[in-house]
């Protein structure tokens, strides 16, 4: 098979698994990166306090690209502010825009996300917006200069899987940027299914953090994502609406 | 008083670099914003906190 590269902005990745680093021990990050084969890892920006001396950066292996998010932002203005602070922390120009007005369902505000994408793309950021899978909003994100589009599968942290499957398929078919399913993927089989649809990459965090073994689950996700990618590249076999179709030759045995 | 990460502190008159040092904070691992403007790292030593400044000091933590 030809080398299969995922290009996001100026960078090329071999891995199609984007790892979240929230809700589990920093000490497990290195094993999760290793066993999951992740090359892109998300982090959040928060107020520094005096108690915690160690930095998450000490636990992230070299060569991994950092993807700071704008979690906590309620509108475009706050997202831009958090993104600039994230860039000032000195780990590159990537940013995952996350803007939420509601704390119950944590659904992204597409309109504010488009605004923030435009501002940050104009400032040279590699913008990866988290969004509700809506074709019109996705087209606006393309126009605003996004480097990828990150539709949700189901609410953040829910592990409920591909609730928005048909709408993500529309984005895969119509949007000429990497489509990365972010939020809600709970199992490797769901990651595999999304990849079979032609999604370019999967982002997962809670599925690992709430599993019994973060590193082993990272490895399972890697396998699921790779299986789905290969199936997509191979082209899935067709589905019969009715009846069967023998896999074995029907002639030349016992009868004429 | 200076508002630092949401708390009023008696920090007027000292430099940002000194404040971070007192905090035991590695200046290389934080970003600083004063009155919603990012303060470039090379200006930490020369920037003196003033009365009524509003300061944010942030770092990376685990997140999705």
Short mmCIF file of C-alpha atoms in Angstrom, two decimals:
data_model
loop_
_atom_site.label_atom_id
_atom_site.label_comp_id
_atom_site.label_asym_id
_atom_site.label_seq_id
_atom_site.Cartn_x
_atom_site.Cartn_y
_atom_site.Cartn_z
CA UNK A 1 0.00 0.00 0.00
CA UNK A 2 1.17 3.53 -0.79
CA UNK A 3 2.16 5.64 2.20
CA UNK A 4 -1.04 6.97 3.73
CA UNK A 5 -0.50 10.51 4.99
CA UNK A 6 -2.90 12.79 6.84
CA UNK A 7 -2.09 16.40 6.11
CA UNK A 8 -3.36 19.09 8.48
CA UNK A 9 -2.16 22.59 7.68
CA UNK A 10 1.61 22.46 7.17
CA UNK A 11 2.12 19.12 8.94
CA UNK A 12 1.91 15.53 7.78
CA UNK A 13 0.88 12.72 10.10
CA UNK A 14 1.07 8.95 9.74
CA UNK A 15 -1.31 8.37 12.64
CA UNK A 16 -5.03 9.01 12.38
CA UNK A 17 -5.62 8.87 16.11
CA UNK A 18 -5.73 12.18 17.98
CA UNK A 19 -5.38 11.64 21.67
CA UNK A 20 -6.98 13.71 24.42
CA UNK A 21 -5.05 14.11 27.65
CA UNK A 22 -7.86 14.97 30.07
CA UNK A 23 -9.26 13.08 33.04
CA UNK A 24 -6.43 10.62 33.54
CA UNK A 25 -3.03 10.70 35.19
CA UNK A 26 -0.24 12.56 33.38
CA UNK A 27 1.91 9.54 34.09
CA UNK A 28 -0.21 7.48 31.68
CA UNK A 29 0.15 9.89 28.77
CA UNK A 30 3.44 8.52 27.54
CA UNK A 31 2.11 4.94 27.44
CA UNK A 32 -1.11 6.08 25.75
CA UNK A 33 0.85 7.97 23.09
CA UNK A 34 3.14 5.00 22.54
CA UNK A 35 0.47 2.29 22.43
CA UNK A 36 -2.02 4.42 20.52
CA UNK A 37 0.61 5.66 18.07
CA UNK A 38 -0.74 9.20 18.42
CA UNK A 39 1.20 12.09 16.87
CA UNK A 40 -1.22 14.82 17.86
CA UNK A 41 -2.40 15.34 21.44
CA UNK A 42 -4.85 17.87 22.84
CA UNK A 43 -4.26 19.94 25.97
CA UNK A 44 -6.24 22.65 27.73
CA UNK A 45 -5.14 26.10 28.93
CA UNK A 46 -5.92 26.87 32.57
CA UNK A 47 -4.86 29.25 35.32
CA UNK A 48 -1.56 28.28 36.90
CA UNK A 49 -1.78 27.57 40.59
CA UNK A 50 0.98 27.27 43.13
CA UNK A 51 0.26 23.73 44.26
CA UNK A 52 1.03 21.77 41.13
CA UNK A 53 4.67 22.07 40.24
CA UNK A 54 4.91 19.51 37.49
CA UNK A 55 3.98 20.34 33.93
CA UNK A 56 2.06 18.13 31.54
CA UNK A 57 4.70 19.04 28.95
CA UNK A 58 7.19 16.86 30.84
CA UNK A 59 5.04 13.82 30.08
CA UNK A 60 4.47 14.37 26.38
CA UNK A 61 7.02 12.49 24.28
CA UNK A 62 9.14 14.42 21.80
CA UNK A 63 7.91 14.60 18.26
CA UNK A 64 4.26 14.76 19.29
CA UNK A 65 2.41 17.85 18.05
CA UNK A 66 0.46 19.72 20.68
CA UNK A 67 -3.11 20.79 19.95
CA UNK A 68 -4.22 23.31 22.60
CA UNK A 69 -7.99 23.66 22.85
CA UNK A 70 -10.09 26.69 23.78
CA UNK A 71 -12.31 24.84 26.24
CA UNK A 72 -14.00 27.19 28.65
CA UNK A 73 -14.69 29.73 25.91
CA UNK A 74 -18.32 30.83 25.64
CA UNK A 75 -17.95 33.00 22.55
CA UNK A 76 -15.52 33.79 19.74
CA UNK A 77 -13.80 36.55 21.70
CA UNK A 78 -12.93 34.25 24.61
CA UNK A 79 -11.81 31.51 22.24
CA UNK A 80 -9.44 33.91 20.47
CA UNK A 81 -8.04 35.03 23.82
CA UNK A 82 -7.42 31.45 24.98
CA UNK A 83 -5.91 30.50 21.60
CA UNK A 84 -3.43 33.38 21.78
CA UNK A 85 -2.45 32.39 25.33
CA UNK A 86 -2.01 28.82 24.15
CA UNK A 87 0.30 29.94 21.35
CA UNK A 88 2.26 32.10 23.79
CA UNK A 89 2.98 28.94 25.79
CA UNK A 90 5.30 28.17 22.93
CA UNK A 91 4.25 24.87 21.43
CA UNK A 92 3.25 25.82 17.91
CA UNK A 93 0.36 27.28 15.97
CA UNK A 94 -2.21 24.49 16.17
CA UNK A 95 -5.48 25.23 17.94
CA UNK A 96 -8.68 23.29 18.43
CA UNK A 97 -11.54 25.75 18.75
CA UNK A 98 -14.17 24.70 21.24
CA UNK A 99 -16.95 27.16 22.05
CA UNK A 100 -19.87 26.15 24.22
CA UNK A 101 -22.70 28.17 25.60
CA UNK A 102 -24.42 25.36 27.40
CA UNK A 103 -22.95 23.26 30.16
CA UNK A 104 -25.53 20.47 30.15
CA UNK A 105 -25.01 19.06 26.67
CA UNK A 106 -21.71 20.81 25.89
CA UNK A 107 -22.80 21.37 22.31
CA UNK A 108 -20.59 23.65 20.21
CA UNK A 109 -21.81 27.03 18.99
CA UNK A 110 -21.19 26.81 15.25
CA UNK A 111 -21.76 30.50 14.54
CA UNK A 112 -19.24 31.74 17.12
CA UNK A 113 -16.87 28.97 16.01
CA UNK A 114 -16.90 30.29 12.43
CA UNK A 115 -16.09 33.81 13.72
CA UNK A 116 -13.19 32.61 15.86
CA UNK A 117 -11.88 30.45 13.01
CA UNK A 118 -11.70 33.46 10.70
CA UNK A 119 -9.83 35.63 13.23
CA UNK A 120 -7.33 32.93 14.20
CA UNK A 121 -6.72 31.64 10.66
CA UNK A 122 -5.95 35.23 9.63
CA UNK A 123 -3.39 35.36 12.48
CA UNK A 124 -1.62 32.29 11.12
CA UNK A 125 -3.04 29.63 13.41
CA UNK A 126 -3.69 26.11 12.12
CA UNK A 127 -7.35 26.06 13.11
CA UNK A 128 -9.18 22.82 13.85
CA UNK A 129 -12.74 23.72 14.87
CA UNK A 130 -14.94 21.38 16.90
CA UNK A 131 -18.45 21.70 15.50
CA UNK A 132 -21.95 20.31 15.26
CA UNK A 133 -22.11 18.42 11.96
CA UNK A 134 -23.96 20.89 9.78
CA UNK A 135 -23.02 21.20 6.11
CA UNK A 136 -23.60 24.96 5.91
CA UNK A 137 -21.49 25.64 8.99
CA UNK A 138 -18.76 23.34 7.66
CA UNK A 139 -18.70 25.29 4.38
CA UNK A 140 -18.44 28.53 6.36
CA UNK A 141 -15.50 27.03 8.30
CA UNK A 142 -13.77 26.17 5.04
CA UNK A 143 -14.33 29.76 3.88
CA UNK A 144 -13.00 31.07 7.20
CA UNK A 145 -9.71 29.25 6.71
CA UNK A 146 -10.04 26.12 8.86
CA UNK A 147 -7.38 23.42 8.40
CA UNK A 148 -9.78 20.59 9.31
CA UNK A 149 -13.36 20.18 10.47
CA UNK A 150 -14.12 18.29 13.67
CA UNK A 151 -17.77 17.21 13.89
CA UNK A 152 -19.10 15.57 17.04
CA UNK A 153 -20.39 12.00 17.03
CA UNK A 154 -22.43 12.52 20.21
CA UNK A 155 -22.09 14.79 23.27
CA UNK A 156 -18.61 15.22 24.73
CA UNK A 157 -17.72 12.57 27.26
CA UNK A 158 -20.85 10.50 26.59
CA UNK A 159 -19.20 7.48 24.91
CA UNK A 160 -22.46 7.09 22.97
CA UNK A 161 -20.93 6.68 19.55
CA UNK A 162 -22.02 7.80 16.10
CA UNK A 163 -25.37 9.45 16.83
CA UNK A 164 -24.79 11.92 13.98
CA UNK A 165 -23.56 9.33 11.48
CA UNK A 166 -25.58 10.43 8.44
CA UNK A 167 -24.61 14.07 8.87
CA UNK A 168 -20.94 13.27 9.27
CA UNK A 169 -21.20 11.27 6.03
CA UNK A 170 -22.48 14.40 4.29
CA UNK A 171 -19.40 16.31 5.49
CA UNK A 172 -17.10 13.50 4.32
CA UNK A 173 -18.75 13.61 0.89
CA UNK A 174 -18.90 17.38 0.48
CA UNK A 175 -16.08 19.03 2.42
CA UNK A 176 -12.62 19.13 0.95
CA UNK A 177 -10.72 19.26 4.26
CA UNK A 178 -9.79 16.51 6.73
CA UNK A 179 -12.89 15.46 8.67
CA UNK A 180 -11.99 14.41 12.19
CA UNK A 181 -14.67 12.91 14.39
CA UNK A 182 -14.31 14.45 17.81
CA UNK A 183 -16.41 13.77 20.89
CA UNK A 184 -18.66 10.88 21.76
CA UNK A 185 -16.69 8.00 20.26
CA UNK A 186 -16.77 5.42 23.06
CA UNK A 187 -15.43 2.22 21.52
CA UNK A 188 -12.84 1.13 18.98
CA UNK A 189 -15.64 -0.41 16.90
CA UNK A 190 -17.27 3.03 16.61
CA UNK A 191 -13.95 4.57 15.61
CA UNK A 192 -13.59 1.82 13.01
CA UNK A 193 -17.09 2.45 11.66
CA UNK A 194 -16.40 6.17 11.31
CA UNK A 195 -13.13 5.45 9.49
CA UNK A 196 -14.93 3.02 7.14
CA UNK A 197 -17.17 5.96 6.19
CA UNK A 198 -14.16 7.89 4.97
CA UNK A 199 -13.55 10.08 8.01
CA UNK A 200 -9.87 11.12 8.05
CA UNK A 201 -9.09 10.77 11.76
CA UNK A 202 -10.60 10.12 15.19
CA UNK A 203 -10.14 12.09 18.37
CA UNK A 204 -10.80 10.28 21.65
CA UNK A 205 -10.30 11.05 25.30
CA UNK A 206 -13.11 9.93 27.62
CA UNK A 207 -13.28 6.49 25.99
CA UNK A 208 -9.75 5.91 27.25
CA UNK A 209 -9.94 7.86 30.49
CA UNK A 210 -13.01 5.95 31.70
CA UNK A 211 -11.77 2.55 30.53
CA UNK A 212 -10.09 0.03 32.79
CA UNK A 213 -6.68 0.43 31.14
CA UNK A 214 -5.79 3.66 29.32
CA UNK A 215 -2.77 2.33 27.40
CA UNK A 216 -4.47 -0.90 26.33
CA UNK A 217 -7.54 1.01 25.18
CA UNK A 218 -5.27 3.39 23.26
CA UNK A 219 -3.83 0.38 21.48
CA UNK A 220 -7.34 -0.95 20.76
CA UNK A 221 -8.32 2.42 19.26
CA UNK A 222 -5.23 2.40 17.09
CA UNK A 223 -6.20 -1.02 15.73
CA UNK A 224 -9.83 -0.01 15.20
CA UNK A 225 -8.85 3.18 13.38
CA UNK A 226 -6.33 1.37 11.18
CA UNK A 227 -8.83 -1.37 10.33
CA UNK A 228 -11.44 1.19 9.37
CA UNK A 229 -8.98 3.17 7.29
CA UNK A 230 -7.86 0.10 5.35
CA UNK A 231 -11.48 -0.93 4.76
CA UNK A 232 -12.27 2.54 3.42
CA UNK A 233 -9.25 2.52 1.12
CA UNK A 234 -10.13 -0.99 -0.08
CA UNK A 235 -13.74 0.00 -0.71
CA UNK A 236 -16.41 -1.86 1.21
CA UNK A 237 -18.21 -4.76 -0.43
CA UNK A 238 -21.73 -4.16 -1.58
CA UNK A 239 -24.85 -4.94 0.47
CA UNK A 240 -27.71 -7.00 -1.00
CA UNK A 241 -31.16 -5.72 -0.18
CA UNK A 242 -32.70 -9.17 -0.64
CA UNK A 243 -31.57 -12.74 -0.95
CA UNK A 244 -28.11 -14.28 -0.86
CA UNK A 245 -25.18 -14.66 -3.19
CA UNK A 246 -23.08 -17.78 -2.75
CA UNK A 247 -19.39 -17.36 -2.13
CA UNK A 248 -18.67 -20.79 -3.56
CA UNK A 249 -18.90 -21.82 -7.21
CA UNK A 250 -22.34 -23.35 -7.85
CA UNK A 251 -21.26 -25.65 -10.68
CA UNK A 252 -19.07 -28.71 -11.18
CA UNK A 253 -19.98 -30.69 -8.06
CA UNK A 254 -22.15 -33.85 -7.77
CA UNK A 255 -24.73 -32.57 -10.28
CA UNK A 256 -24.31 -31.59 -13.91
CA UNK B 1 -4.22 45.66 44.76
CA UNK B 2 -3.59 43.61 41.65
CA UNK B 3 -6.09 41.03 40.48
CA UNK B 4 -4.16 37.86 39.64
CA UNK B 5 -6.05 34.83 38.35
CA UNK B 6 -9.23 36.24 39.84
CA UNK B 7 -7.80 36.96 43.30
CA UNK B 8 -6.85 40.36 44.74
CA UNK B 9 -3.19 40.35 45.71
CA UNK B 10 -0.83 42.90 47.21
CA UNK B 11 1.58 42.68 44.29
CA UNK B 12 1.74 46.24 42.95
CA UNK B 13 5.31 47.46 42.45
CA UNK B 14 7.00 44.15 41.73
CA UNK B 15 7.95 42.84 38.33
CA UNK B 16 6.19 39.98 36.61
CA UNK B 17 9.45 38.00 36.65
CA UNK B 18 9.75 38.54 40.42
CA UNK B 19 6.11 37.58 41.01
CA UNK B 20 6.56 34.32 39.08
CA UNK B 21 9.74 33.57 40.97
CA UNK B 22 8.02 34.15 44.33
CA UNK B 23 5.30 31.80 43.16
CA UNK B 24 7.87 29.15 42.34
CA UNK B 25 6.62 29.21 38.80
CA UNK B 26 8.80 28.29 35.79
CA UNK B 27 8.42 31.33 33.52
CA UNK B 28 9.08 29.10 30.52
CA UNK B 29 5.96 27.07 31.25
CA UNK B 30 3.40 29.86 31.64
CA UNK B 31 1.83 32.59 29.55
CA UNK B 32 0.94 35.95 31.08
CA UNK B 33 -1.80 38.36 30.10
CA UNK B 34 -2.14 41.82 31.63
CA UNK B 35 -5.42 43.67 31.11
CA UNK B 36 -6.29 41.22 28.32
CA UNK B 37 -3.03 41.84 26.43
CA UNK B 38 -0.44 39.08 26.19
CA UNK B 39 2.87 40.01 27.77
CA UNK B 40 5.83 38.71 25.71
CA UNK B 41 8.26 36.66 27.79
CA UNK B 42 11.15 39.03 27.17
CA UNK B 43 9.20 41.78 28.95
CA UNK B 44 8.60 39.86 32.21
CA UNK B 45 11.62 41.39 33.96
CA UNK B 46 10.94 44.98 32.97
CA UNK B 47 7.16 44.95 33.50
CA UNK B 48 6.09 46.22 36.94
CA UNK B 49 2.62 45.28 38.17
CA UNK B 50 0.45 48.34 38.83
CA UNK B 51 -2.55 49.01 41.06
CA UNK B 52 -5.76 47.68 39.47
CA UNK B 53 -3.98 45.60 36.86
CA UNK B 54 -5.82 42.43 35.97
CA UNK B 55 -3.43 39.55 35.35
CA UNK B 56 -3.92 36.04 34.06
CA UNK B 57 -1.17 33.43 34.40
CA UNK B 58 -1.93 30.23 32.54
CA UNK B 59 -0.32 26.92 31.68
CA UNK B 60 -1.19 23.70 29.87
CA UNK B 61 -3.17 21.01 31.66
CA UNK B 62 -4.71 17.76 30.48
CA UNK B 63 -7.73 18.23 28.26
CA UNK B 64 -9.67 17.03 25.26
#
